[in-house]
Tab-separated table of C-alpha atoms in Angstrom:
chain	number	residue	atom	x	y	z
A	1	UNK	CA	-10.031	-15.312	-7.328
A	2	UNK	CA	-13.598	-14.040	-7.566
A	3	UNK	CA	-14.835	-10.875	-5.878
A	4	UNK	CA	-16.631	-12.732	-3.096
A	5	UNK	CA	-13.610	-14.787	-2.011
A	6	UNK	CA	-11.348	-11.716	-2.155
A	7	UNK	CA	-13.664	-9.863	0.231
A	8	UNK	CA	-13.635	-12.840	2.588
A	9	UNK	CA	-9.885	-13.393	2.416
A	10	UNK	CA	-9.064	-9.735	3.095
A	11	UNK	CA	-11.833	-9.238	5.683
A	12	UNK	CA	-13.459	-6.427	3.718
A	13	UNK	CA	-17.134	-5.553	4.164
A	14	UNK	CA	-19.280	-5.390	1.023
A	15	UNK	CA	-21.024	-2.039	0.680
A	16	UNK	CA	-23.619	-0.374	-1.595
A	17	UNK	CA	-22.541	1.495	-4.713
A	18	UNK	CA	-23.672	4.945	-5.821
A	19	UNK	CA	-21.636	6.269	-8.742
A	20	UNK	CA	-20.492	9.884	-8.852
A	21	UNK	CA	-19.264	11.698	-11.989
A	22	UNK	CA	-15.702	10.673	-12.877
A	23	UNK	CA	-13.246	12.065	-15.407
A	24	UNK	CA	-9.823	10.756	-16.396
A	25	UNK	CA	-7.446	13.722	-16.362
A	26	UNK	CA	-4.186	11.905	-17.097
A	27	UNK	CA	-3.098	8.454	-18.226
A	28	UNK	CA	0.393	7.036	-17.872
A	29	UNK	CA	1.774	4.268	-20.066
A	30	UNK	CA	1.026	0.696	-18.898
A	31	UNK	CA	3.618	-0.525	-16.419
A	32	UNK	CA	3.642	2.780	-14.527
A	33	UNK	CA	2.783	2.625	-10.818
A	34	UNK	CA	1.493	5.858	-9.277
A	35	UNK	CA	1.202	6.011	-5.499
A	36	UNK	CA	0.504	9.295	-3.659
A	37	UNK	CA	-0.424	12.841	-4.578
A	38	UNK	CA	-0.274	16.331	-3.115
A	39	UNK	CA	-1.611	19.670	-4.402
A	40	UNK	CA	0.937	21.919	-6.083
A	41	UNK	CA	0.607	25.484	-4.744
A	42	UNK	CA	0.516	27.144	-8.148
A	43	UNK	CA	-2.012	24.635	-9.493
A	44	UNK	CA	-2.080	20.978	-10.439
A	45	UNK	CA	-0.954	17.887	-8.571
A	46	UNK	CA	2.370	16.334	-7.634
A	47	UNK	CA	2.209	12.554	-8.079
A	48	UNK	CA	4.777	10.057	-6.831
A	49	UNK	CA	5.727	7.470	-9.465
A	50	UNK	CA	7.604	4.690	-7.614
A	51	UNK	CA	7.994	2.538	-10.728
A	52	UNK	CA	10.089	5.249	-12.373
A	53	UNK	CA	11.599	6.900	-9.259
A	54	UNK	CA	10.209	10.294	-10.064
A	55	UNK	CA	7.666	12.956	-9.140
A	56	UNK	CA	5.319	14.116	-11.900
A	57	UNK	CA	3.410	17.385	-12.052
A	58	UNK	CA	-0.025	17.075	-13.644
A	59	UNK	CA	-2.104	20.157	-14.414
A	60	UNK	CA	-5.877	20.295	-14.121
A	61	UNK	CA	-6.211	20.125	-17.908
A	62	UNK	CA	-4.126	16.951	-18.146
A	63	UNK	CA	-0.633	18.135	-19.044
A	64	UNK	CA	2.181	16.142	-17.445
A	65	UNK	CA	5.809	17.013	-16.817
A	66	UNK	CA	8.617	15.488	-14.773
A	67	UNK	CA	8.970	17.562	-11.607
A	68	UNK	CA	11.957	15.723	-10.114
A	69	UNK	CA	13.847	12.438	-10.366
A	70	UNK	CA	15.122	10.525	-7.342
A	71	UNK	CA	17.782	7.893	-6.721
A	72	UNK	CA	15.367	5.622	-4.835
A	73	UNK	CA	11.643	4.852	-4.676
A	74	UNK	CA	9.433	7.817	-3.651
A	75	UNK	CA	6.379	7.074	-1.518
A	76	UNK	CA	4.890	9.684	0.841
A	77	UNK	CA	4.602	13.306	-0.278
A	78	UNK	CA	3.470	16.529	1.416
A	79	UNK	CA	3.248	19.946	-0.244
A	80	UNK	CA	5.677	22.583	1.008
A	81	UNK	CA	5.951	26.072	-0.492
A	82	UNK	CA	7.082	25.792	-4.096
A	83	UNK	CA	7.730	22.073	-3.799
A	84	UNK	CA	7.222	19.137	-1.477
A	85	UNK	CA	8.664	16.911	1.205
A	86	UNK	CA	9.158	13.394	-0.168
A	87	UNK	CA	10.089	10.116	1.527
A	88	UNK	CA	12.139	7.638	-0.490
A	89	UNK	CA	13.994	4.374	-0.031
A	90	UNK	CA	13.975	0.675	-0.871
A	91	UNK	CA	11.211	-1.456	0.651
A	92	UNK	CA	12.544	-3.798	3.325
A	93	UNK	CA	15.971	-2.202	3.504
A	94	UNK	CA	17.647	0.573	5.526
A	95	UNK	CA	18.708	3.822	3.890
A	96	UNK	CA	15.397	5.725	3.828
A	97	UNK	CA	15.554	9.502	3.781
A	98	UNK	CA	13.478	12.666	3.552
A	99	UNK	CA	13.979	15.062	0.644
A	100	UNK	CA	12.975	18.649	-0.001
A	101	UNK	CA	11.965	18.583	-3.665
A	102	UNK	CA	11.565	21.557	-5.992
A	103	UNK	CA	11.275	21.699	-9.768
A	104	UNK	CA	14.281	19.745	-11.037
A	105	UNK	CA	16.017	19.831	-7.647
A	106	UNK	CA	16.222	17.218	-4.887
A	107	UNK	CA	17.750	18.303	-1.568
A	108	UNK	CA	18.548	15.747	1.127
A	109	UNK	CA	16.775	16.895	4.304
A	110	UNK	CA	17.542	14.112	6.791
A	111	UNK	CA	18.132	10.396	7.122
A	112	UNK	CA	15.336	8.144	8.383
A	113	UNK	CA	17.262	5.152	9.759
A	114	UNK	CA	14.240	3.870	11.692
A	115	UNK	CA	12.257	3.106	8.512
A	116	UNK	CA	12.065	-0.066	6.464
A	117	UNK	CA	8.910	0.721	4.472
A	118	UNK	CA	8.088	4.409	4.603
A	119	UNK	CA	4.643	4.920	3.135
A	120	UNK	CA	1.993	7.551	3.897
A	121	UNK	CA	3.076	10.931	5.238
A	122	UNK	CA	1.130	13.836	6.757
A	123	UNK	CA	1.999	17.231	8.164
A	124	UNK	CA	1.118	18.243	11.722
A	125	UNK	CA	2.371	21.770	12.364
A	126	UNK	CA	6.170	21.781	12.301
A	127	UNK	CA	6.499	18.034	12.105
A	128	UNK	CA	5.934	15.355	9.509
A	129	UNK	CA	4.415	12.018	10.495
A	130	UNK	CA	5.475	8.991	8.448
A	131	UNK	CA	3.869	5.539	8.576
A	132	UNK	CA	6.145	2.503	8.331
A	133	UNK	CA	4.093	-0.280	6.750
A	134	UNK	CA	6.542	-3.022	7.739
A	135	UNK	CA	7.525	-2.192	11.319
A	136	UNK	CA	4.246	-0.702	12.528
A	137	UNK	CA	5.721	2.561	13.758
A	138	UNK	CA	4.886	6.197	13.127
A	139	UNK	CA	7.955	8.365	12.772
A	140	UNK	CA	7.944	12.092	13.590
A	141	UNK	CA	10.319	14.439	11.781
A	142	UNK	CA	11.039	17.794	13.438
A	143	UNK	CA	11.181	20.162	10.459
A	144	UNK	CA	13.145	22.821	12.337
A	145	UNK	CA	15.836	20.479	13.636
A	146	UNK	CA	15.516	18.104	10.656
A	147	UNK	CA	15.711	15.105	12.946
A	148	UNK	CA	13.511	12.018	13.102
A	149	UNK	CA	12.393	9.936	16.067
A	150	UNK	CA	9.779	7.276	16.677
A	151	UNK	CA	6.497	8.845	17.779
A	152	UNK	CA	4.264	5.845	18.488
A	153	UNK	CA	4.083	2.099	17.899
A	154	UNK	CA	1.288	-0.425	18.419
A	155	UNK	CA	0.525	-4.014	17.493
A	156	UNK	CA	-2.494	-2.796	15.501
A	157	UNK	CA	-0.078	-0.847	13.276
A	158	UNK	CA	1.770	-3.978	12.155
A	159	UNK	CA	1.082	-6.167	9.092
A	160	UNK	CA	-0.126	-9.771	9.370
A	161	UNK	CA	2.227	-12.695	8.788
A	162	UNK	CA	-0.405	-14.536	6.771
A	163	UNK	CA	-1.050	-11.518	4.511
A	164	UNK	CA	2.263	-11.660	2.691
A	165	UNK	CA	3.068	-8.444	0.862
A	166	UNK	CA	0.079	-6.508	2.238
A	167	UNK	CA	1.150	-3.373	4.172
A	168	UNK	CA	0.356	-2.681	7.806
A	169	UNK	CA	-0.288	0.995	8.546
A	170	UNK	CA	-0.430	2.724	5.210
A	171	UNK	CA	-2.336	5.980	4.770
A	172	UNK	CA	-2.041	8.728	7.385
A	173	UNK	CA	-3.944	12.023	7.674
A	174	UNK	CA	-4.230	14.694	10.375
A	175	UNK	CA	-7.730	16.116	10.917
A	176	UNK	CA	-9.736	17.531	13.809
A	177	UNK	CA	-6.940	17.137	16.335
A	178	UNK	CA	-6.472	13.450	15.520
A	179	UNK	CA	-4.107	11.389	13.422
A	180	UNK	CA	-6.045	8.875	11.308
A	181	UNK	CA	-4.352	5.748	9.939
A	182	UNK	CA	-5.361	2.826	7.771
A	183	UNK	CA	-3.940	-0.630	8.407
A	184	UNK	CA	-4.414	-2.363	5.083
A	185	UNK	CA	-3.529	-5.899	6.163
A	186	UNK	CA	-5.763	-5.761	9.246
A	187	UNK	CA	-8.586	-3.908	7.412
A	188	UNK	CA	-8.724	-1.244	10.128
A	189	UNK	CA	-9.183	2.512	10.303
A	190	UNK	CA	-7.570	3.901	13.454
A	191	UNK	CA	-7.103	7.255	15.121
A	192	UNK	CA	-5.048	8.692	17.963
A	193	UNK	CA	-4.927	12.250	19.357
A	194	UNK	CA	-2.289	14.305	17.561
A	195	UNK	CA	-1.048	15.560	20.937
A	196	UNK	CA	-0.540	12.025	22.278
A	197	UNK	CA	2.839	10.735	23.393
A	198	UNK	CA	1.750	7.085	23.383
A	199	UNK	CA	-1.134	4.909	22.166
A	200	UNK	CA	-3.193	4.943	25.372
A	201	UNK	CA	-6.057	6.670	23.565
A	202	UNK	CA	-5.772	4.776	20.276
A	203	UNK	CA	-9.247	4.088	18.840
A	204	UNK	CA	-10.576	1.736	16.184
A	205	UNK	CA	-12.808	3.896	13.983
A	206	UNK	CA	-13.831	1.147	11.554
A	207	UNK	CA	-13.210	-2.563	11.050
A	208	UNK	CA	-13.449	-4.757	7.951
A	209	UNK	CA	-12.357	-1.782	5.852
A	210	UNK	CA	-9.493	-2.577	3.457
A	211	UNK	CA	-7.939	0.714	2.388
A	212	UNK	CA	-4.777	2.398	1.182
A	213	UNK	CA	-4.448	6.186	1.381
A	214	UNK	CA	-7.390	8.489	2.100
A	215	UNK	CA	-8.621	12.027	2.747
A	216	UNK	CA	-10.796	13.581	5.456
A	217	UNK	CA	-13.372	16.229	4.510
A	218	UNK	CA	-14.085	19.150	6.841
A	219	UNK	CA	-17.550	17.681	7.489
A	220	UNK	CA	-15.988	14.506	8.908
A	221	UNK	CA	-16.542	12.304	5.852
A	222	UNK	CA	-13.620	10.093	4.852
A	223	UNK	CA	-12.844	9.100	1.266
A	224	UNK	CA	-10.635	6.033	0.951
A	225	UNK	CA	-8.812	4.314	-1.907
A	226	UNK	CA	-9.471	0.568	-1.592
A	227	UNK	CA	-6.548	-0.544	-3.803
A	228	UNK	CA	-7.232	-4.247	-4.533
A	229	UNK	CA	-10.986	-3.618	-4.536
A	230	UNK	CA	-10.652	-1.063	-7.356
A	231	UNK	CA	-12.870	1.573	-5.795
A	232	UNK	CA	-13.204	4.764	-3.788
A	233	UNK	CA	-15.226	4.384	-0.608
A	234	UNK	CA	-17.082	7.108	1.277
A	235	UNK	CA	-17.276	6.647	5.060
A	236	UNK	CA	-19.860	9.021	6.534
A	237	UNK	CA	-19.525	10.415	10.071
A	238	UNK	CA	-22.362	8.104	11.179
A	239	UNK	CA	-20.449	5.064	9.898
A	240	UNK	CA	-22.394	4.458	6.667
A	241	UNK	CA	-20.224	3.157	3.837
A	242	UNK	CA	-20.803	3.694	0.127
A	243	UNK	CA	-18.565	3.026	-2.848
A	244	UNK	CA	-18.696	6.065	-5.127
A	245	UNK	CA	-16.375	4.937	-7.936
A	246	UNK	CA	-15.274	1.596	-9.348
A	247	UNK	CA	-12.912	0.185	-11.962
A	248	UNK	CA	-15.117	1.049	-14.936
A	249	UNK	CA	-14.810	4.710	-13.889
A	250	UNK	CA	-11.025	4.462	-14.045
A	251	UNK	CA	-10.059	3.828	-10.419
A	252	UNK	CA	-8.612	0.344	-10.896
A	253	UNK	CA	-6.015	-0.316	-8.172
A	254	UNK	CA	-6.820	2.991	-6.476
A	255	UNK	CA	-3.895	4.092	-4.302
A	256	UNK	CA	-4.632	7.581	-2.983
A	257	UNK	CA	-7.402	10.158	-2.573
A	258	UNK	CA	-7.015	13.908	-2.044
A	259	UNK	CA	-9.532	16.725	-1.671
A	260	UNK	CA	-9.207	19.654	-4.062
A	261	UNK	CA	-8.089	22.673	-1.990
A	262	UNK	CA	-10.101	24.993	-4.249
A	263	UNK	CA	-13.265	22.853	-4.336
A	264	UNK	CA	-13.842	20.544	-1.349
A	265	UNK	CA	-16.568	18.656	-3.221
A	266	UNK	CA	-14.027	17.464	-5.799
A	267	UNK	CA	-11.717	14.501	-5.205
A	268	UNK	CA	-8.539	13.518	-7.014
A	269	UNK	CA	-7.600	9.851	-7.150
A	270	UNK	CA	-4.460	8.046	-8.269
A	271	UNK	CA	-5.103	4.610	-9.765
A	272	UNK	CA	-2.191	2.344	-10.654
A	273	UNK	CA	-4.063	0.000	-12.986
A	274	UNK	CA	-1.692	-2.912	-12.382
A	275	UNK	CA	-0.970	-4.251	-8.888
A	276	UNK	CA	2.417	-3.247	-7.484
A	277	UNK	CA	4.976	-5.937	-8.249
A	278	UNK	CA	2.595	-7.860	-10.519
A	279	UNK	CA	4.823	-7.371	-13.545
A	280	UNK	CA	1.770	-6.457	-15.604
A	281	UNK	CA	2.137	-4.015	-18.478
A	282	UNK	CA	-1.370	-3.948	-19.946
A	283	UNK	CA	-3.288	-1.372	-17.924
A	284	UNK	CA	-2.543	2.351	-17.760
A	285	UNK	CA	-2.197	4.268	-14.514
A	286	UNK	CA	-4.527	7.248	-14.149
A	287	UNK	CA	-5.276	10.458	-12.328
A	288	UNK	CA	-9.056	10.694	-11.915
A	289	UNK	CA	-11.240	13.614	-10.891
A	290	UNK	CA	-14.446	12.735	-9.008
A	291	UNK	CA	-17.349	14.995	-8.142
A	292	UNK	CA	-18.053	13.680	-4.649
A	293	UNK	CA	-21.071	15.946	-4.343
A	294	UNK	CA	-22.360	16.815	-7.826
A	295	UNK	CA	-23.854	20.316	-8.154
A	296	UNK	CA	-27.542	20.434	-7.326
A	297	UNK	CA	-29.897	20.688	-10.296
A	298	UNK	CA	-31.958	23.899	-10.020
A	299	UNK	CA	-35.641	23.243	-9.541
A	300	UNK	CA	-37.928	24.406	-12.313
A	301	UNK	CA	-40.199	27.215	-11.301
A	302	UNK	CA	-43.941	26.770	-11.621
A	303	UNK	CA	-44.172	30.055	-13.395
């Protein structure tokens, strides 16, 4: 399928391209699928590796180590103290659960019987919000009680029957008093007030925008991994869209974007190389560092 027909089939708007500096920090062997990432408090990044049922720790200078191994597929991850909260399970089946993961240690936190495809996860105070890409629900986990309950559900959260294998709601991020969500199959960016108890005030932020996971900058700019479109897209507060990285910069099958907590003008991107479930073993997965806003070049003085 050529690029034009893929855009049409997946209802994705074509946008201009302005490349930013990109650097490959880590490569995994072909056949590895990397999914989500979260900053590690003492430095580096925790990366979920669903293909190998593990969490890797990657340092800023490109050293990789196994942080923890799980019994099922890890998806969403949120930093917590000296470790992380991690969702894991088998896509399409019951048995999902939340883990508290530290170096070499996996503690069962609570069962998530409502889930069938736990995907993106975000923290909102003392609760975790988890997107189910199959059922179109957002689950809320009370971290004090360690209990989960459905928070909200909406038809716009669900996948499309004709888009077989493409997730519904996928990425989820809390910013500015709102919960932002991507629906990959419907090519939508949505938001709802974090304090909501239903979807009365659900808004469509953008349409014809095919995206996986994403990050929200303090200035209101969103940076989104486009997955099948092999790029990172910048969505400005005024709605302007620009691709800032493409496959030749290493972001082939981009799955997640995070903002560096020490430098908000730097982005970190996981790129799986091969499509999930494709069976391909030719392309490496990568962790890429992007300079979203390259440092300004000092002007030469006239003197």
